[in-house]
Short mmCIF file of C-alpha atoms and ligand atoms in Angstrom, two decimals:
data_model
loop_
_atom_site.label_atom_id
_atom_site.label_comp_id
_atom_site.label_asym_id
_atom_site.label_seq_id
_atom_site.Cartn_x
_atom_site.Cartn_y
_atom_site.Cartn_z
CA UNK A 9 -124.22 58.84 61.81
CA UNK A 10 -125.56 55.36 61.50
CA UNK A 11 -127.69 53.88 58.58
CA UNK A 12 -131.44 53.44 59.44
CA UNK A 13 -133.38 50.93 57.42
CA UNK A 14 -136.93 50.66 56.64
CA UNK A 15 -137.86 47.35 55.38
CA UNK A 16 -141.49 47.09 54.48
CA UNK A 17 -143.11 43.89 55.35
CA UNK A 18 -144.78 42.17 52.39
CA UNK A 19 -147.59 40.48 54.53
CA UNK A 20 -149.27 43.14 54.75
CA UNK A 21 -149.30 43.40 50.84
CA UNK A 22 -151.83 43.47 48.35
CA UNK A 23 -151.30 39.51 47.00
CA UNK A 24 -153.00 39.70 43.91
CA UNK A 25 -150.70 42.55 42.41
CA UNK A 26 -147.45 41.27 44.29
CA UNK A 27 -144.98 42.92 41.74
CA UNK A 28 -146.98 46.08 41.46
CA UNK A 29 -146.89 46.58 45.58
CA UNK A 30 -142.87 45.24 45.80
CA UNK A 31 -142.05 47.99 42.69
CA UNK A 32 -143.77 50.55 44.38
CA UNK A 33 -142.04 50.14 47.67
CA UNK A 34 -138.92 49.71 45.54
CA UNK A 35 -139.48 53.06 43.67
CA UNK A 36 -140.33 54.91 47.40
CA UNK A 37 -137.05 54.57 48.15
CA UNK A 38 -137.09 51.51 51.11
CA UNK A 39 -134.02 49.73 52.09
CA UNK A 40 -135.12 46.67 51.91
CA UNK A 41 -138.22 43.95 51.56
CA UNK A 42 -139.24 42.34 54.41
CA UNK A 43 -140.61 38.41 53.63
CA UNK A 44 -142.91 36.74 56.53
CA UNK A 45 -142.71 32.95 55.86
CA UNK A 46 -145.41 30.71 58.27
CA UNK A 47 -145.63 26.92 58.43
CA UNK A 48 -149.34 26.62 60.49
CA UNK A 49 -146.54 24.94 63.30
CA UNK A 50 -144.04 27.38 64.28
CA UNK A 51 -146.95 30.37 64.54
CA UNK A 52 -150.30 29.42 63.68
CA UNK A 53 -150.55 31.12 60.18
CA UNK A 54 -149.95 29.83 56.95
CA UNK A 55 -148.06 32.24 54.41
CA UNK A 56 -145.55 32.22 51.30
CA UNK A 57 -142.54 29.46 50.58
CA UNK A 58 -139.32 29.86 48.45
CA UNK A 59 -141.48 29.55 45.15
CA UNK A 60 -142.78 33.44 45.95
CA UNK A 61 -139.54 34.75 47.16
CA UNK A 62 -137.40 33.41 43.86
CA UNK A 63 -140.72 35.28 41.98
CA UNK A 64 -140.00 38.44 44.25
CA UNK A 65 -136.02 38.21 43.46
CA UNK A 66 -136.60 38.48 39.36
CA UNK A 67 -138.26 42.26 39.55
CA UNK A 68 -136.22 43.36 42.46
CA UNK A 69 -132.83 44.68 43.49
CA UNK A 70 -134.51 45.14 46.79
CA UNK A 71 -131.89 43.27 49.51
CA UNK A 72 -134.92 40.21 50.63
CA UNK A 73 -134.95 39.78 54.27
CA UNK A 74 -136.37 36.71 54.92
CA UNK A 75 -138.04 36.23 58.21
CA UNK A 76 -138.72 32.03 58.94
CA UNK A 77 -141.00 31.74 61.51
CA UNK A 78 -140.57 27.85 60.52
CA UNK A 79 -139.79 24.51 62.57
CA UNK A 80 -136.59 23.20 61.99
CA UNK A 81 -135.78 26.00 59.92
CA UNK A 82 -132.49 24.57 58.69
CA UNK A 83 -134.26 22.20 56.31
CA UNK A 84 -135.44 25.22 53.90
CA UNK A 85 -131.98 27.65 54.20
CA UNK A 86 -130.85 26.08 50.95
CA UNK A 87 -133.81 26.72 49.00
CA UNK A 88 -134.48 30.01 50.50
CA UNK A 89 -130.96 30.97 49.58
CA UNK A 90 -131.42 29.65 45.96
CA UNK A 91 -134.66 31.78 46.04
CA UNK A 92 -133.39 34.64 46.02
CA UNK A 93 -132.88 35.48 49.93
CA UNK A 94 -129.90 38.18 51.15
CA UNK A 95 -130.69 37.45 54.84
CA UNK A 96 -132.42 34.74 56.46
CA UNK A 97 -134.11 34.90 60.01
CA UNK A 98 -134.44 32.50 62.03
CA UNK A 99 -136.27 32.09 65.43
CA UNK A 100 -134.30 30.17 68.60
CA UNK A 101 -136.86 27.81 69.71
CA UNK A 102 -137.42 26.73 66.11
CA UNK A 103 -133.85 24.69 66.02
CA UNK A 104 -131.80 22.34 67.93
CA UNK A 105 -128.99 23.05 66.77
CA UNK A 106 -128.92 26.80 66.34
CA UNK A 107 -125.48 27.07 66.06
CA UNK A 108 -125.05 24.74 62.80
CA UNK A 109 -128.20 26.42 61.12
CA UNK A 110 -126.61 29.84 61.40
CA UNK A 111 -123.31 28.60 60.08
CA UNK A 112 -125.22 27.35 57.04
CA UNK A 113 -126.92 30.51 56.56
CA UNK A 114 -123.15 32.35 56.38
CA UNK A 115 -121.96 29.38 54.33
CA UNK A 116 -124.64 30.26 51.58
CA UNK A 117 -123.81 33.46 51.05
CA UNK A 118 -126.72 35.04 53.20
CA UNK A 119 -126.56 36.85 56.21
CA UNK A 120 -127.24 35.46 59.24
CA UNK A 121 -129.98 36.65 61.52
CA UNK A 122 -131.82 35.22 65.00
CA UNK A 123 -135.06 35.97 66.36
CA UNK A 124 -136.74 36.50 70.08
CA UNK A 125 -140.47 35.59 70.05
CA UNK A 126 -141.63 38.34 72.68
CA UNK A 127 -141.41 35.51 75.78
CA UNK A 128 -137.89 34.66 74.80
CA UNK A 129 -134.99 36.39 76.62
CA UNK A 130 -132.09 37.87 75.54
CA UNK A 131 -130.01 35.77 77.38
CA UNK A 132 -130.99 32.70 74.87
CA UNK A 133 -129.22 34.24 72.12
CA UNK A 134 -125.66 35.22 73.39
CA UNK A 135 -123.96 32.44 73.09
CA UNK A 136 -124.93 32.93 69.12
CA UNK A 137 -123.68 36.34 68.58
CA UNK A 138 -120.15 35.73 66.99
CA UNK A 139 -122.40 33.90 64.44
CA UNK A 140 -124.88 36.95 63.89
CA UNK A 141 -125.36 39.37 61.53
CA UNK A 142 -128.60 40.49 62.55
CA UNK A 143 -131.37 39.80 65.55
CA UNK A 144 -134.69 40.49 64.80
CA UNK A 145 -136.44 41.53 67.81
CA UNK A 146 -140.38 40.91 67.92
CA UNK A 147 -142.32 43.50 69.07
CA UNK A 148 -145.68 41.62 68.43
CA UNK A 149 -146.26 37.70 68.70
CA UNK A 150 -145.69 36.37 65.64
CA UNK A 151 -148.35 35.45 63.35
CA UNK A 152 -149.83 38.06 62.11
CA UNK A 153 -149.41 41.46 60.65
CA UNK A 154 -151.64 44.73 62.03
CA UNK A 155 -151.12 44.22 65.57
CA UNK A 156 -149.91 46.38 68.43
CA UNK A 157 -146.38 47.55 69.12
CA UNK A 158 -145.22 46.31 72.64
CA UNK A 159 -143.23 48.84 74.29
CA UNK A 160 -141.43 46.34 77.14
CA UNK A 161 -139.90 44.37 74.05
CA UNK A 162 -137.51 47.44 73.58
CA UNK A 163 -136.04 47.07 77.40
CA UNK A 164 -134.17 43.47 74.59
CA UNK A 165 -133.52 46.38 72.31
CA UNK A 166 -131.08 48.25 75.14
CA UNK A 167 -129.96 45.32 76.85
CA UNK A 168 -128.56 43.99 73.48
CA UNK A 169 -126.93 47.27 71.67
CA UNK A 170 -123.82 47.47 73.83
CA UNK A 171 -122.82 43.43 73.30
CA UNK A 172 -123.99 43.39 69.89
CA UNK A 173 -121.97 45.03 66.64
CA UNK A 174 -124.25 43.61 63.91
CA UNK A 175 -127.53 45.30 62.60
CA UNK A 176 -130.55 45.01 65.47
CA UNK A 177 -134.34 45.33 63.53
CA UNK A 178 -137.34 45.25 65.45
CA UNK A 179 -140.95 43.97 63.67
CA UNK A 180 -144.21 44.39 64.96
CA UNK A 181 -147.27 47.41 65.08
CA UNK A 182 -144.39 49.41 63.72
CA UNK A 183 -145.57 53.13 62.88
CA UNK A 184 -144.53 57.01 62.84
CA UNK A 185 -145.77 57.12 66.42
CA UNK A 186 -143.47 54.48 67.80
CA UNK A 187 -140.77 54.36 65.54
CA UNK A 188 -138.65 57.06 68.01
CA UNK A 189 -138.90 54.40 70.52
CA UNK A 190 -137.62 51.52 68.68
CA UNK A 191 -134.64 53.90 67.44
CA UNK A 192 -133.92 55.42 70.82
CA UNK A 193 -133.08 51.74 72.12
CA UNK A 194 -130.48 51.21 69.49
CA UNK A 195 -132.53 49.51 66.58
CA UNK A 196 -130.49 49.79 63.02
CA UNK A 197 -133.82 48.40 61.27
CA UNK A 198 -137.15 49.14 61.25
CA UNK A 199 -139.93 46.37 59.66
CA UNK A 200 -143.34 47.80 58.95
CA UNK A 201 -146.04 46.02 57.22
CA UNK A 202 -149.37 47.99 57.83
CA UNK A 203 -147.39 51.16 58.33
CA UNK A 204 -146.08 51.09 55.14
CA UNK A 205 -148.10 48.64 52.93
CA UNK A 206 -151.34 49.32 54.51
CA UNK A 207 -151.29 53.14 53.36
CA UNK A 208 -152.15 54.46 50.19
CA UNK A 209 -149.18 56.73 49.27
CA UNK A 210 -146.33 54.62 50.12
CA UNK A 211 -143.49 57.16 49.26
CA UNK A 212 -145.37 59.31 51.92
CA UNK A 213 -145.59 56.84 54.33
CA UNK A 214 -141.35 55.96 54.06
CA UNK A 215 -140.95 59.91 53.74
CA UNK A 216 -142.58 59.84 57.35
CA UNK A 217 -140.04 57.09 58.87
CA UNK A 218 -137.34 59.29 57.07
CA UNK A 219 -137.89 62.24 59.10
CA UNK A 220 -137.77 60.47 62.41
CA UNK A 221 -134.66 58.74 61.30
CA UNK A 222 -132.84 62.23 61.00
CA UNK A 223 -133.32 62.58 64.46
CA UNK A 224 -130.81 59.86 65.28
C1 DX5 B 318 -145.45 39.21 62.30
C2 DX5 B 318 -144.46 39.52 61.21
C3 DX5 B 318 -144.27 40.98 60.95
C4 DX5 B 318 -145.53 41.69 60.52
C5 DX5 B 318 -145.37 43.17 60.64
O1 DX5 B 318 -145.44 37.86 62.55
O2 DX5 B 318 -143.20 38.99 61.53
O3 DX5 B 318 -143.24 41.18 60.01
O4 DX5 B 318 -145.88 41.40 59.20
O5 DX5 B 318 -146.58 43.78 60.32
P1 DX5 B 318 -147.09 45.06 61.11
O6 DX5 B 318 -146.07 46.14 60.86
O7 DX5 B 318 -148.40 45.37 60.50
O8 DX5 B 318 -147.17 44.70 62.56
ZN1 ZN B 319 -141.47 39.53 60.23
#
């Protein structure tokens, strides 16, 4: 049986008790903390830099999976990495040379992970897969968090899982009434912000993933 993950996604966080919300994930038993980084370019929101993450990494052991959804992404890896970052994300349109930022990902330690904006086709990102450790399929447009799942993006999901050996995570209007689908396409990971965050009892709400996950 394969590991499922649930990796919460911070956005969707209460910001003004950040180490409160990332301990209580922590302490509900999630694999690992998702981290939405926006420059106002690549997607039209504005969110949290390196200084945040390196905050995040000093009252975790959480693995931080660090999602750029950046321009030129290669100019921040280092400092990301230095922050505190176990994988780093990054999306396909965002680089020219996709190749060389991946290989500086894997150089600094990090794992190495692409990802398809929901008009971007699978077929952009096999030329990188010897280079992958992860691709991070979006299942909403990026930019914000609390949005609707869309189903069609799982059709990548399937097309992927036979040419692909590393982890596959899907992000985007995650929940308990979707999650099967995600899962049934071949997805290793599953991000949730609102699902998770966005609910009171957190434990419950990763108890609730956990019992779908058995069914894989
Ligand atoms: C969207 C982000 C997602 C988002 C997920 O741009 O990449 O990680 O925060 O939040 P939900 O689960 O609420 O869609
Ligand atoms: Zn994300």
């Amino acid at each position: 049986m394969k590991k499922i993950m649930i990796a919460p996604s911070l956005l969707s966080a209460d910001f003004s008790r950040l180490a409160e919300e990332v301990r209580d994930v922590e302490k509900a038993g999630c694999d690992a903390l998702h981290i939405d980084v926006m420059d106002g370019h690549f997607v039209p929101n504005l969110t949290i830099g390196s200084l945040v993450v390196s905050a995040i990494r000093k009252i975790t052991k959480l693995p931080l999976d660090v999602h750029l959804m950046i321009d030129a992404p290669s100019r921040y890896i280092a400092e990301f990495r230095k922050a505190g970052a176990d994988w780093i994300t990054i999306h396909v349109e965002a680089e020219k040379d996709v190749r060389g930022a991946l290989q500086m990902v894997r150089a600094s330690g990090a794992k190495a992970g692409i990802s398809l904006r929901p008009k971007t086709s699978v077929e952009m990102i096999l030329p990188y897969l010897p280079e992958l450790d992860l691709v991070l399929v979006m299942s909403v447009e990026p930019g914000f968090g609390g949005q609707s799942f869309m189903p069609d993006m799982m059709e990548k999901v399937k097309m992927l899982r036979p040419k692909f050996q590393g982890l596959i995570s899907v992000d985007g209007g995650i929940g308990a009434g979707n999650a099967s689908q995600a899962l049934a396409a071949g997805a290793d990971i599953l991000v949730a912000g609102s699902a998770v965050f966005g609910k009171a009892d957190r434990a419950k709400a990763i108890q609730e993933f956990r019992e779908i996950f058995k069914k894989f």
